[in-house]
Short mmCIF file of C-alpha atoms in Angstrom, two decimals:
data_model
loop_
_atom_site.label_atom_id
_atom_site.label_comp_id
_atom_site.label_asym_id
_atom_site.label_seq_id
_atom_site.Cartn_x
_atom_site.Cartn_y
_atom_site.Cartn_z
CA MET A 1 212.87 150.86 45.67
CA SER A 2 212.93 147.93 48.09
CA PRO A 3 209.55 146.34 48.88
CA ARG A 4 210.32 146.82 52.58
CA SER A 5 210.51 150.57 52.14
CA ASP A 6 207.30 150.76 50.08
CA LYS A 7 205.00 152.73 52.39
CA SER A 8 202.00 152.05 50.17
CA GLY A 9 202.18 148.26 50.68
CA PRO A 10 200.17 146.44 53.39
CA SER A 11 201.58 146.57 56.88
CA TYR A 12 202.62 143.47 58.83
CA ASN A 13 199.62 143.87 61.10
CA GLN A 14 197.30 144.00 58.11
CA LEU A 15 198.84 140.82 56.69
CA GLU A 16 198.55 139.12 60.08
CA GLU A 17 194.93 140.15 60.34
CA GLY A 18 194.21 138.78 56.88
CA THR A 19 195.48 135.29 57.75
CA LYS A 20 193.35 134.80 60.86
CA GLN A 21 190.53 133.16 58.94
CA ALA A 22 192.94 130.59 57.49
CA LYS A 23 194.23 129.46 60.90
CA PRO A 24 192.70 126.32 62.45
CA LEU A 25 190.65 126.96 65.59
CA GLN A 26 192.30 124.60 68.05
CA HIS A 27 191.55 123.50 71.61
CA GLN A 28 187.79 123.85 71.29
CA HIS A 29 185.45 122.52 73.96
CA ALA A 30 181.68 122.31 74.24
CA ARG A 31 178.96 120.11 75.67
CA GLU A 32 178.07 116.91 73.81
CA ILE A 33 175.38 117.38 71.21
CA GLN A 34 173.95 113.94 72.08
CA PRO A 35 174.71 111.99 75.26
CA PHE A 36 175.52 108.30 74.99
CA GLY A 37 172.47 106.12 75.59
CA LYS A 38 169.98 108.72 74.36
CA ILE A 39 168.03 108.49 71.10
CA ALA A 40 167.89 111.32 68.57
CA LYS A 41 164.76 110.08 66.78
CA LEU A 42 165.08 109.82 63.01
CA PRO A 43 162.03 109.43 60.72
CA ILE A 44 162.63 105.75 59.94
CA GLY A 45 159.18 104.48 60.92
CA LEU A 46 160.23 102.79 64.18
CA ASP A 47 159.12 103.59 67.71
CA GLU A 48 161.78 105.23 69.85
CA LYS A 49 161.66 102.36 72.38
CA VAL A 50 162.32 99.86 69.59
CA CYS A 51 165.27 101.95 68.38
CA ALA A 52 166.68 102.17 71.91
CA ALA A 53 166.39 98.42 72.53
CA SER A 54 168.02 97.51 69.21
CA ALA A 55 170.78 100.06 69.72
CA GLU A 56 171.57 98.69 73.17
CA ASN A 57 171.81 95.17 71.77
CA LEU A 58 173.93 96.29 68.84
CA ASN A 59 176.36 98.20 71.06
CA GLN A 60 177.00 94.99 73.00
CA LEU A 61 177.50 93.14 69.74
CA LEU A 62 179.73 95.95 68.48
CA ALA A 63 181.99 95.70 71.53
CA ASP A 64 182.31 91.95 71.10
CA THR A 65 182.91 92.20 67.36
CA MET A 66 185.61 94.82 67.85
CA THR A 67 187.26 92.56 70.43
CA LEU A 68 187.15 89.58 68.08
CA ARG A 69 188.51 91.71 65.25
CA ASP A 70 191.45 92.84 67.39
CA MET A 71 192.06 89.30 68.61
CA TYR A 72 192.44 88.24 64.98
CA LYS A 73 195.08 90.92 64.43
CA LYS A 74 196.89 89.89 67.61
CA HIS A 75 197.04 86.28 66.45
CA HIS A 76 197.97 87.37 62.92
CA TRP A 77 201.09 89.01 64.35
CA GLN A 78 201.94 86.32 66.89
CA VAL A 79 201.08 83.00 65.21
CA ALA A 80 203.89 80.43 65.12
CA GLY A 81 204.53 76.91 63.88
CA SER A 82 204.45 74.89 60.68
CA THR A 83 201.13 76.45 59.59
CA PHE A 84 202.37 79.99 60.19
CA TYR A 85 201.93 81.16 56.60
CA GLN A 86 198.42 79.78 56.14
CA LEU A 87 197.14 81.03 59.50
CA HIS A 88 198.92 84.36 59.14
CA LEU A 89 196.95 85.00 55.95
CA LEU A 90 193.68 83.52 57.23
CA PHE A 91 193.71 85.56 60.44
CA ASP A 92 194.31 88.75 58.47
CA LYS A 93 191.47 87.93 56.04
CA HIS A 94 189.07 87.30 58.91
CA HIS A 95 190.25 90.50 60.59
CA GLY A 96 189.28 92.48 57.50
CA GLU A 97 185.85 90.84 57.35
CA GLN A 98 185.22 91.54 61.03
CA ASP A 99 186.30 95.13 60.48
CA GLU A 100 183.60 95.47 57.82
CA LEU A 101 181.06 94.13 60.30
CA VAL A 102 182.20 96.68 62.88
CA ASP A 103 181.44 99.50 60.47
CA GLU A 104 178.07 98.04 59.48
CA ILE A 105 176.98 97.52 63.09
CA ALA A 106 178.11 101.01 64.13
CA GLU A 107 176.31 102.62 61.20
CA ARG A 108 173.11 100.74 62.05
CA ILE A 109 173.29 102.09 65.60
CA GLN A 110 173.60 105.62 64.23
CA VAL A 111 170.68 105.03 61.83
CA LEU A 112 168.57 104.06 64.85
CA GLY A 113 169.34 107.51 66.28
CA ALA A 114 171.72 106.25 68.94
CA ILE A 115 175.46 106.60 69.58
CA SER A 116 177.84 103.72 68.85
CA ILE A 117 180.71 103.00 71.18
CA ALA A 118 184.09 103.61 69.60
CA MET A 119 186.99 103.94 72.03
CA ALA A 120 189.11 101.02 73.22
CA ALA A 121 188.43 101.74 76.89
CA ASP A 122 184.66 101.61 76.33
CA VAL A 123 184.99 98.40 74.34
CA ALA A 124 187.07 96.79 77.11
CA GLU A 125 184.44 97.70 79.71
CA THR A 126 181.59 96.35 77.60
CA THR A 127 182.79 93.20 75.83
CA LEU A 128 181.87 89.76 77.14
CA ILE A 129 184.84 88.09 75.43
CA PRO A 130 187.61 87.18 77.92
CA ARG A 131 190.84 89.07 77.46
CA PRO A 132 193.65 86.88 76.08
CA PRO A 133 197.16 87.09 77.57
CA ARG A 134 199.56 89.60 76.05
CA GLY A 135 202.12 86.98 75.17
CA ARG A 136 202.26 84.52 72.28
CA GLU A 137 200.29 81.29 72.49
CA GLU A 138 200.39 78.12 70.42
CA ALA A 139 198.25 78.14 67.28
CA PRO A 140 195.69 75.58 68.55
CA VAL A 141 195.06 77.75 71.61
CA GLN A 142 194.71 80.85 69.45
CA ILE A 143 192.15 79.09 67.25
CA SER A 144 190.26 77.76 70.28
CA ARG A 145 189.99 81.28 71.70
CA LEU A 146 188.69 82.58 68.38
CA LEU A 147 186.11 79.80 68.12
CA GLU A 148 184.84 80.54 71.63
CA ALA A 149 184.52 84.23 70.77
CA HIS A 150 182.69 83.41 67.55
CA GLU A 151 180.23 81.18 69.40
CA LEU A 152 179.50 83.89 71.95
CA ILE A 153 178.80 86.39 69.17
CA LEU A 154 176.64 83.94 67.23
CA LYS A 155 174.52 83.13 70.28
CA GLU A 156 173.88 86.78 71.10
CA ALA A 157 173.33 87.69 67.42
CA ARG A 158 170.62 85.02 67.08
CA THR A 159 168.88 86.22 70.24
CA MET A 160 169.09 89.84 69.10
CA ALA A 161 167.81 88.97 65.62
CA LYS A 162 164.74 87.30 67.13
CA GLN A 163 164.10 90.34 69.34
CA ALA A 164 164.46 92.72 66.40
CA ASP A 165 162.12 90.60 64.29
CA ASP A 166 159.48 90.53 67.05
CA ALA A 167 159.75 94.33 67.37
CA GLY A 168 159.40 94.93 63.63
CA ASP A 169 162.97 96.21 63.26
CA ASP A 170 163.61 94.57 59.90
CA GLY A 171 166.81 96.52 59.21
CA THR A 172 168.52 95.29 62.37
CA ASN A 173 167.23 91.77 61.86
CA ASP A 174 168.56 91.70 58.29
CA LEU A 175 171.98 92.99 59.38
CA LEU A 176 172.25 90.35 62.07
CA VAL A 177 171.11 87.42 59.93
CA SER A 178 172.57 88.30 56.53
CA ASN A 179 175.86 89.82 57.68
CA VAL A 180 176.83 89.03 61.27
CA ILE A 181 175.58 85.46 61.58
CA ARG A 182 176.57 84.29 58.11
CA THR A 183 180.05 85.85 58.27
CA ASN A 184 180.78 84.38 61.69
CA GLU A 185 179.47 80.93 60.78
CA LEU A 186 181.68 80.82 57.70
CA GLN A 187 184.74 81.92 59.67
CA VAL A 188 184.03 79.24 62.28
CA TRP A 189 184.10 76.60 59.54
CA PHE A 190 187.48 77.80 58.23
CA LEU A 191 188.94 77.88 61.74
CA ALA A 192 187.53 74.62 63.05
CA GLU A 193 189.02 72.57 60.21
CA HIS A 194 192.49 73.51 61.50
CA LEU A 195 191.78 71.62 64.73
CA VAL A 196 190.89 68.31 63.06
CA ASP A 197 193.57 65.78 64.02
CA VAL A 198 194.64 64.26 60.70
CA PRO A 199 198.17 63.43 59.40
CA LEU A 200 199.73 65.90 57.00
CA VAL A 201 201.55 63.43 54.79
CA ARG A 202 200.20 59.84 55.08
CA ALA A 203 196.81 58.44 56.03
CA ASP A 204 196.73 56.38 59.23
CA GLN A 205 195.96 52.94 57.79
CA GLY A 206 195.95 51.24 61.18
CA LYS A 207 193.14 53.37 62.52
CA ALA A 208 191.23 53.00 59.27
CA ALA A 209 191.47 49.20 59.43
CA THR A 210 190.35 49.15 63.06
CA ALA A 211 187.36 51.30 62.23
CA LYS A 212 186.30 48.88 59.43
CA GLY A 213 186.59 45.88 61.69
#
């Protein structure tokens, strides 16, 4: 007897009914469980006002760090010239390190009971770093832009670290000093050395002699 003619078997409707629980529930909508800018207080031993102030600072830093991270990837793709290979690798390495900072800053914001920004449109509205042109620029200009962005982040990170320390927010202070500031300072060093004007093959003996005289 064919299975199709087996009257004792489950009907199509029964089979259809049995698969409903396995289907994904798409196109769902509901109100936000926590609005942006509001604190959902966690028991971390900090006053809610302290959490809110640190989270506001960190969201600004997050927007700027995400912008710097993406600028590194842009320059990684578009770099040109005789130092292409070295800068191509360096920019990608720094991009990865900035990406780690992005995650650490965002997680700290969440630990404080706040909401971290995430979408590109929100980052673009918040960041203080000027938007670079879409097209390709010469490597020295790319490096100069990165150095300016690093300096902006370092200045605000130091100010925010002092504020966090004064408020007793040791976790935020430690993140800013141990991770954000130290990582950005080290990257500045690696970048800045590429803008020192020295010959690639032979030392300039004329300038050296003039300097001694």
